Structures are given as C-alpha cells and as structure tokens.
Amino acid sequence: MDASNETAILIRDNWQRVLEEVAEACSQAGRDPETVSIVGVSKYVGPALTAQLVAAGCATLGENRPQVLWEKTAWFEEQGVLPPTWHMIGHLQRNKVRRTLPLIACIHSVDSLRLAKAINTEAAANARTLDILLEINPTDDEGKTGVLPGQAKELAQAIAGLENVNLTGLMAMSTHHAEETQARREFAAIRELRDQLAAECSIGLPVLSMGMSGDFREAIAEGATLVRIGSNLWQGIR
Ligand SMILES: *Cc1c(COP(=O)(O)O)cnc(C)c1O
C-alpha cells in the first residue's frame, strides 16, 4: 500500500470517527443526529488532502482565510474534482468579498453592518442571496472577534432589512482552553441570545454554529446545529 493510499484511509477513518462522536454526543443530549451538521475545517492541510476529506464523505468544508479558499477552489476546478459546499468561517475583509462570495454558501463570521452591506451589494450583483451568521463574542472581551451580545439586536435588525443576505443564525467560539462547564455556559448563553433575538426581531434564527474539536459535545448539548471540526479530522496526517 503506498503512502497516499494510507493517508486516504487515515482520513476516511478520522471522518468516520468524527461522525460517530457527533452522533454519540447527539444521543447523549437526546437530540436527533440529523439536526447537527459537520463543517469539516480544512485549513490545516493543502488542497490534495482537502479533496481526500471530500472523497471520504465530508460534503461541507470551512476555511478561515479567503486567499486559501480561492486557491483551493481553483485547484478543485483544475483537477476536475467535484467541489464541496464551502463555508467561510473566518474574518472576511470587505475588499475580499467580491472574489469570495461566488465560491461560498454561507459566511459564519459577520460582525459589522459594513461587512453585511458589502456582502449584500455583491450578492445582489450576483443575483443571489447568501446565508450569513452573526459572530458573537461570548466573553465580553473587547479584544476578541465578534459582536458583543449587547450590540447583537441592533445589528440583527439592520441586517434583516438587507434584501440579498439571509441572516440564519449565530456563530460563536468558546473561550480558548475553557473548562467544560465554562464552555457549556458560554454556549447556553449564545442559545439564549438567539432565542431572545428571534423573538424580539421576529426572525427565524435556526442555525447555531458552535463547537470545535475540543468542545463540540458541550455545544451539541446546548443546541448547536453546525459544528466546525478541524484538528480531529487531521490526526496522524502531516
Ligand atoms: C480552526 C477553526 C475551527 C476548527 O478548530 P479545531 O479546534 O481544529 O476543530 C473552527 N472554527 C473556526 C472559526 C476556526 O478558525
């Protein structure tokens, strides 16, 4: 068996293990596994390994850097590989919206009206709508990315008035290296914020993008519908 074959098997095994772990977390939370989707985060590897994850069955991939997303989608096209659905999960500068928007189905990291408007303008120019999530900073720490919970309502209302973006929910990351109980508290607060915004702004916000390799169980227990899993998919891969 050659090395690339071995790698493909490792990636397939990792994907299967992640699927099982997510299903297990769902059953422990008393939730239907169908209600939680996995965004496979491919930022740790190049395009060839990314394609192997798609071949293993992962249909939705997340990248956090626009440039890398551009490179990978170009590579997929050159190779004639059937592309996955791409989600942008990291910061998107407004001057990169034009080139990125045609490549993605969803952006998780909207944290300003200026960015939402730039996406809206570009989506209109492409005669489409784009699903977007508001990134919430659950820590009240001004240094971190995301909107502070207290500013979310005003922003959600303004975005709801834009025609070519579809605000479908919230995204959040727990505090780095948080204890399990703290991560769970933070995710619970995001779910409560979602419920409150949905009621106050009269918009459906079905999507909660929260949980990564280290804390997806806590996120699923608190209602995550999208988990963004990176490291656990690339164990043993260089
Ligand atoms: C890297 C990244 C992830 C995946 O994190 P892992 O801990 O490697 O699973 C999820 N979300 C965002 C925004 C990321 O940048």
Tab-separated table of C-alpha atoms and ligand atoms in Angstrom:
chain	number	residue	atom	x	y	z
A	1	MET	CA	0.000	0.000	0.000
A	2	ASP	CA	1.523	3.348	-0.976
A	3	ALA	CA	1.701	6.362	1.286
A	4	SER	CA	-1.090	8.328	-0.396
A	5	ASN	CA	-3.388	5.346	-0.074
A	6	GLU	CA	-2.561	5.064	3.605
A	7	THR	CA	-3.313	8.740	4.069
A	8	ALA	CA	-6.661	8.353	2.325
A	9	ILE	CA	-7.558	5.518	4.686
A	10	LEU	CA	-6.484	7.543	7.710
A	11	ILE	CA	-8.616	10.491	6.600
A	12	ARG	CA	-11.585	8.231	5.972
A	13	ASP	CA	-11.181	6.658	9.417
A	14	ASN	CA	-10.920	10.085	11.048
A	15	TRP	CA	-14.074	11.230	9.252
A	16	GLN	CA	-15.955	8.109	10.341
A	17	ARG	CA	-14.784	8.558	13.939
A	18	VAL	CA	-15.880	12.202	13.971
A	19	LEU	CA	-19.294	11.199	12.579
A	20	GLU	CA	-19.659	8.610	15.332
A	21	GLU	CA	-18.550	11.021	18.058
A	22	VAL	CA	-21.001	13.662	16.900
A	23	ALA	CA	-23.817	11.087	16.733
A	24	GLU	CA	-22.878	9.916	20.224
A	25	ALA	CA	-22.951	13.492	21.558
A	26	CYS	CA	-26.385	13.929	19.964
A	27	SER	CA	-27.757	10.812	21.584
A	28	GLN	CA	-26.371	11.891	24.962
A	29	ALA	CA	-28.117	15.221	24.518
A	30	GLY	CA	-31.330	13.480	23.473
A	31	ARG	CA	-31.096	15.001	20.002
A	32	ASP	CA	-31.613	13.573	16.538
A	33	PRO	CA	-28.181	13.404	14.797
A	34	GLU	CA	-29.906	14.693	11.662
A	35	THR	CA	-30.222	18.085	13.362
A	36	VAL	CA	-26.447	18.590	13.624
A	37	SER	CA	-24.255	19.084	10.547
A	38	ILE	CA	-20.492	18.927	10.458
A	39	VAL	CA	-18.428	21.574	8.729
A	40	GLY	CA	-15.061	19.935	8.117
A	41	VAL	CA	-12.386	22.570	8.688
A	42	SER	CA	-9.667	22.065	6.099
A	43	LYS	CA	-7.373	24.988	6.994
A	44	TYR	CA	-4.646	22.700	8.345
A	45	VAL	CA	-3.911	20.947	5.044
A	46	GLY	CA	-3.384	21.622	1.353
A	47	PRO	CA	-5.836	21.060	-1.486
A	48	ALA	CA	-4.971	17.402	-2.182
A	49	LEU	CA	-5.682	16.295	1.385
A	50	THR	CA	-8.751	18.520	1.451
A	51	ALA	CA	-10.023	16.643	-1.617
A	52	GLN	CA	-9.471	13.350	0.195
A	53	LEU	CA	-11.717	14.501	3.012
A	54	VAL	CA	-14.415	15.276	0.444
A	55	ALA	CA	-13.896	11.840	-1.081
A	56	ALA	CA	-14.322	10.344	2.398
A	57	GLY	CA	-17.802	11.841	2.519
A	58	CYS	CA	-17.476	15.286	4.085
A	59	ALA	CA	-19.701	17.473	1.900
A	60	THR	CA	-19.331	20.843	3.635
A	61	LEU	CA	-15.948	22.403	4.267
A	62	GLY	CA	-14.896	25.504	6.171
A	63	GLU	CA	-11.887	27.748	5.580
A	64	ASN	CA	-10.939	30.737	7.678
A	65	ARG	CA	-8.715	32.574	5.186
A	66	PRO	CA	-10.167	33.923	1.930
A	67	GLN	CA	-6.926	33.523	-0.010
A	68	VAL	CA	-6.665	29.844	0.849
A	69	LEU	CA	-10.289	29.345	-0.119
A	70	TRP	CA	-9.564	30.937	-3.514
A	71	GLU	CA	-6.558	28.674	-4.031
A	72	LYS	CA	-8.398	25.525	-3.063
A	73	THR	CA	-11.461	26.182	-5.200
A	74	ALA	CA	-9.169	26.916	-8.160
A	75	TRP	CA	-7.303	23.675	-7.519
A	76	PHE	CA	-10.541	21.661	-7.304
A	77	GLU	CA	-11.622	23.137	-10.613
A	78	GLU	CA	-8.283	22.451	-12.305
A	79	GLN	CA	-8.360	18.855	-11.131
A	80	GLY	CA	-11.946	18.430	-12.181
A	81	VAL	CA	-12.827	17.309	-8.643
A	82	LEU	CA	-16.458	17.700	-7.666
A	83	PRO	CA	-16.324	20.611	-5.228
A	84	PRO	CA	-17.779	20.536	-1.729
A	85	THR	CA	-20.038	23.244	-0.341
A	86	TRP	CA	-17.753	25.895	1.108
A	87	HIS	CA	-18.372	27.959	4.220
A	88	MET	CA	-16.244	30.963	5.147
A	89	ILE	CA	-15.664	30.680	8.896
A	90	GLY	CA	-13.006	33.336	9.491
A	91	HIS	CA	-12.720	37.068	9.169
A	92	LEU	CA	-13.544	38.388	5.714
A	93	GLN	CA	-12.151	41.771	4.752
A	94	ARG	CA	-14.570	43.851	2.717
A	95	ASN	CA	-12.133	44.100	-0.187
A	96	LYS	CA	-12.180	40.294	-0.449
A	97	VAL	CA	-15.961	39.929	-0.573
A	98	ARG	CA	-16.228	40.189	-4.359
A	99	ARG	CA	-13.924	37.306	-5.083
A	100	THR	CA	-15.074	35.131	-2.207
A	101	LEU	CA	-18.834	35.392	-2.462
A	102	PRO	CA	-19.338	33.337	-5.636
A	103	LEU	CA	-17.433	30.464	-4.025
A	104	ILE	CA	-19.374	30.065	-0.784
A	105	ALA	CA	-22.807	29.072	0.510
A	106	CYS	CA	-22.527	30.662	3.938
A	107	ILE	CA	-20.354	33.019	5.964
A	108	HIS	CA	-20.181	32.425	9.714
A	109	SER	CA	-18.217	35.478	10.761
A	110	VAL	CA	-20.260	38.604	10.061
A	111	ASP	CA	-19.613	41.086	12.836
A	112	SER	CA	-20.417	44.507	11.394
A	113	LEU	CA	-23.082	46.225	9.368
A	114	ARG	CA	-20.420	47.458	6.957
A	115	LEU	CA	-19.431	43.904	6.130
A	116	ALA	CA	-23.065	42.752	5.875
A	117	LYS	CA	-23.772	45.618	3.469
A	118	ALA	CA	-20.744	44.795	1.337
A	119	ILE	CA	-21.917	41.172	1.139
A	120	ASN	CA	-25.441	42.310	0.331
A	121	THR	CA	-24.262	44.534	-2.518
A	122	GLU	CA	-22.157	41.791	-4.005
A	123	ALA	CA	-24.878	39.158	-3.605
A	124	ALA	CA	-27.290	41.474	-5.424
A	125	ALA	CA	-24.754	41.901	-8.236
A	126	ASN	CA	-24.619	38.092	-8.470
A	127	ALA	CA	-28.436	37.884	-8.431
A	128	ARG	CA	-28.440	35.658	-5.365
A	129	THR	CA	-28.789	35.669	-1.624
A	130	LEU	CA	-26.155	34.480	0.827
A	131	ASP	CA	-26.776	32.826	4.184
A	132	ILE	CA	-24.904	34.641	6.916
A	133	LEU	CA	-24.388	34.130	10.619
A	134	LEU	CA	-23.633	36.798	13.172
A	135	GLU	CA	-20.461	36.022	15.061
A	136	ILE	CA	-20.978	36.697	18.741
A	137	ASN	CA	-18.175	37.310	21.190
A	138	PRO	CA	-19.466	35.487	24.249
A	139	THR	CA	-16.760	36.736	26.567
A	140	ASP	CA	-17.434	40.460	26.658
A	141	ASP	CA	-13.725	40.751	25.948
A	142	GLU	CA	-13.339	43.666	23.534
A	143	GLY	CA	-10.138	42.178	22.138
A	144	LYS	CA	-11.846	39.135	20.660
A	145	THR	CA	-13.637	38.836	17.334
A	146	GLY	CA	-17.384	39.006	17.131
A	147	VAL	CA	-20.177	41.298	18.176
A	148	LEU	CA	-20.775	41.851	21.871
A	149	PRO	CA	-24.105	40.318	22.940
A	150	GLY	CA	-25.439	43.754	23.884
A	151	GLN	CA	-24.945	45.005	20.319
A	152	ALA	CA	-26.430	41.996	18.576
A	153	LYS	CA	-30.045	43.150	18.452
A	154	GLU	CA	-29.370	46.424	16.672
A	155	LEU	CA	-27.119	44.696	14.168
A	156	ALA	CA	-29.558	41.818	13.573
A	157	GLN	CA	-32.370	44.265	12.909
A	158	ALA	CA	-30.290	46.276	10.460
A	159	ILE	CA	-29.172	43.131	8.637
A	160	ALA	CA	-32.724	41.778	8.498
A	161	GLY	CA	-33.528	44.797	6.320
A	162	LEU	CA	-30.984	43.813	3.665
A	163	GLU	CA	-32.538	42.005	0.719
A	164	ASN	CA	-29.747	39.763	-0.520
A	165	VAL	CA	-28.447	38.372	2.714
A	166	ASN	CA	-30.318	35.818	4.742
A	167	LEU	CA	-29.487	36.022	8.434
A	168	THR	CA	-29.972	32.427	9.561
A	169	GLY	CA	-28.360	32.343	12.999
A	170	LEU	CA	-25.377	32.892	15.260
A	171	MET	CA	-21.816	31.651	15.426
A	172	ALA	CA	-19.561	31.658	18.466
A	173	MET	CA	-16.332	30.259	19.802
A	174	SER	CA	-15.906	29.468	23.472
A	175	THR	CA	-13.048	30.997	25.414
A	176	HIS	CA	-9.748	29.374	24.455
A	177	HIS	CA	-8.978	26.437	26.770
A	178	ALA	CA	-12.218	26.915	28.654
A	179	GLU	CA	-13.192	24.269	31.195
A	180	GLU	CA	-16.062	22.086	30.011
A	181	THR	CA	-18.526	23.728	32.338
A	182	GLN	CA	-17.476	27.206	31.240
A	183	ALA	CA	-17.715	26.302	27.538
A	184	ARG	CA	-21.158	24.893	28.156
A	185	ARG	CA	-22.255	28.043	29.981
A	186	GLU	CA	-20.994	30.191	27.113
A	187	PHE	CA	-22.828	28.086	24.521
A	188	ALA	CA	-26.003	28.194	26.601
A	189	ALA	CA	-25.752	31.987	26.658
A	190	ILE	CA	-25.468	32.040	22.856
A	191	ARG	CA	-28.578	29.867	22.533
A	192	GLU	CA	-30.472	32.144	24.904
A	193	LEU	CA	-29.324	35.188	22.951
A	194	ARG	CA	-30.557	33.513	19.749
A	195	ASP	CA	-33.968	32.829	21.322
A	196	GLN	CA	-34.199	36.413	22.509
A	197	LEU	CA	-33.172	37.918	19.139
A	198	ALA	CA	-35.552	35.640	17.249
A	199	ALA	CA	-38.422	36.801	19.453
A	200	GLU	CA	-37.514	40.498	19.567
A	201	CYS	CA	-36.701	40.850	15.882
A	202	SER	CA	-39.354	38.387	14.653
A	203	ILE	CA	-36.877	36.455	12.519
A	204	GLY	CA	-36.231	32.747	12.439
A	205	LEU	CA	-32.652	32.037	13.503
A	206	PRO	CA	-32.453	28.265	13.251
A	207	VAL	CA	-28.684	27.958	12.924
A	208	LEU	CA	-26.264	27.823	15.842
A	209	SER	CA	-22.683	27.354	14.630
A	210	MET	CA	-20.760	26.443	17.752
A	211	GLY	CA	-18.401	23.721	18.863
A	212	MET	CA	-14.970	22.701	17.560
A	213	SER	CA	-12.793	19.615	18.105
A	214	GLY	CA	-12.377	20.270	21.817
A	215	ASP	CA	-15.867	21.338	22.778
A	216	PHE	CA	-18.418	20.005	20.260
A	217	ARG	CA	-20.070	17.831	22.927
A	218	GLU	CA	-20.858	20.840	25.111
A	219	ALA	CA	-22.041	22.777	22.054
A	220	ILE	CA	-24.348	19.965	20.937
A	221	ALA	CA	-25.743	19.683	24.455
A	222	GLU	CA	-26.636	23.379	24.189
A	223	GLY	CA	-28.278	23.251	20.782
A	224	ALA	CA	-25.533	23.609	18.126
A	225	THR	CA	-26.794	22.795	14.618
A	226	LEU	CA	-23.392	23.231	12.923
A	227	VAL	CA	-20.158	22.053	14.496
A	228	ARG	CA	-16.870	23.167	12.938
A	229	ILE	CA	-14.406	20.305	13.309
A	230	GLY	CA	-10.772	20.682	12.237
A	231	SER	CA	-7.996	19.040	14.286
A	232	ASN	CA	-9.903	15.807	14.963
A	233	LEU	CA	-10.112	15.172	11.213
A	234	TRP	CA	-6.387	15.512	10.637
A	235	GLN	CA	-4.986	13.396	13.445
A	236	GLY	CA	-1.972	11.437	12.240
A	237	ILE	CA	-1.768	13.416	8.979
A	238	ARG	CA	1.210	15.572	8.057
B	1	LIG	C1	-9.774	26.407	13.068
B	1	LIG	C2	-11.186	26.714	13.314
B	1	LIG	C3	-12.086	25.715	13.722
B	1	LIG	C4	-11.666	24.270	13.954
B	1	LIG	O1	-10.986	24.165	15.165
B	1	LIG	P1	-10.429	22.753	15.695
B	1	LIG	O2	-10.217	23.002	17.142
B	1	LIG	O3	-9.180	22.471	14.948
B	1	LIG	O4	-11.503	21.742	15.462
B	1	LIG	C5	-13.405	26.075	13.927
B	1	LIG	N1	-13.832	27.348	13.745
B	1	LIG	C6	-13.003	28.334	13.355
B	1	LIG	C7	-13.544	29.710	13.176
B	1	LIG	C8	-11.661	28.055	13.125
B	1	LIG	O5	-10.847	29.058	12.750
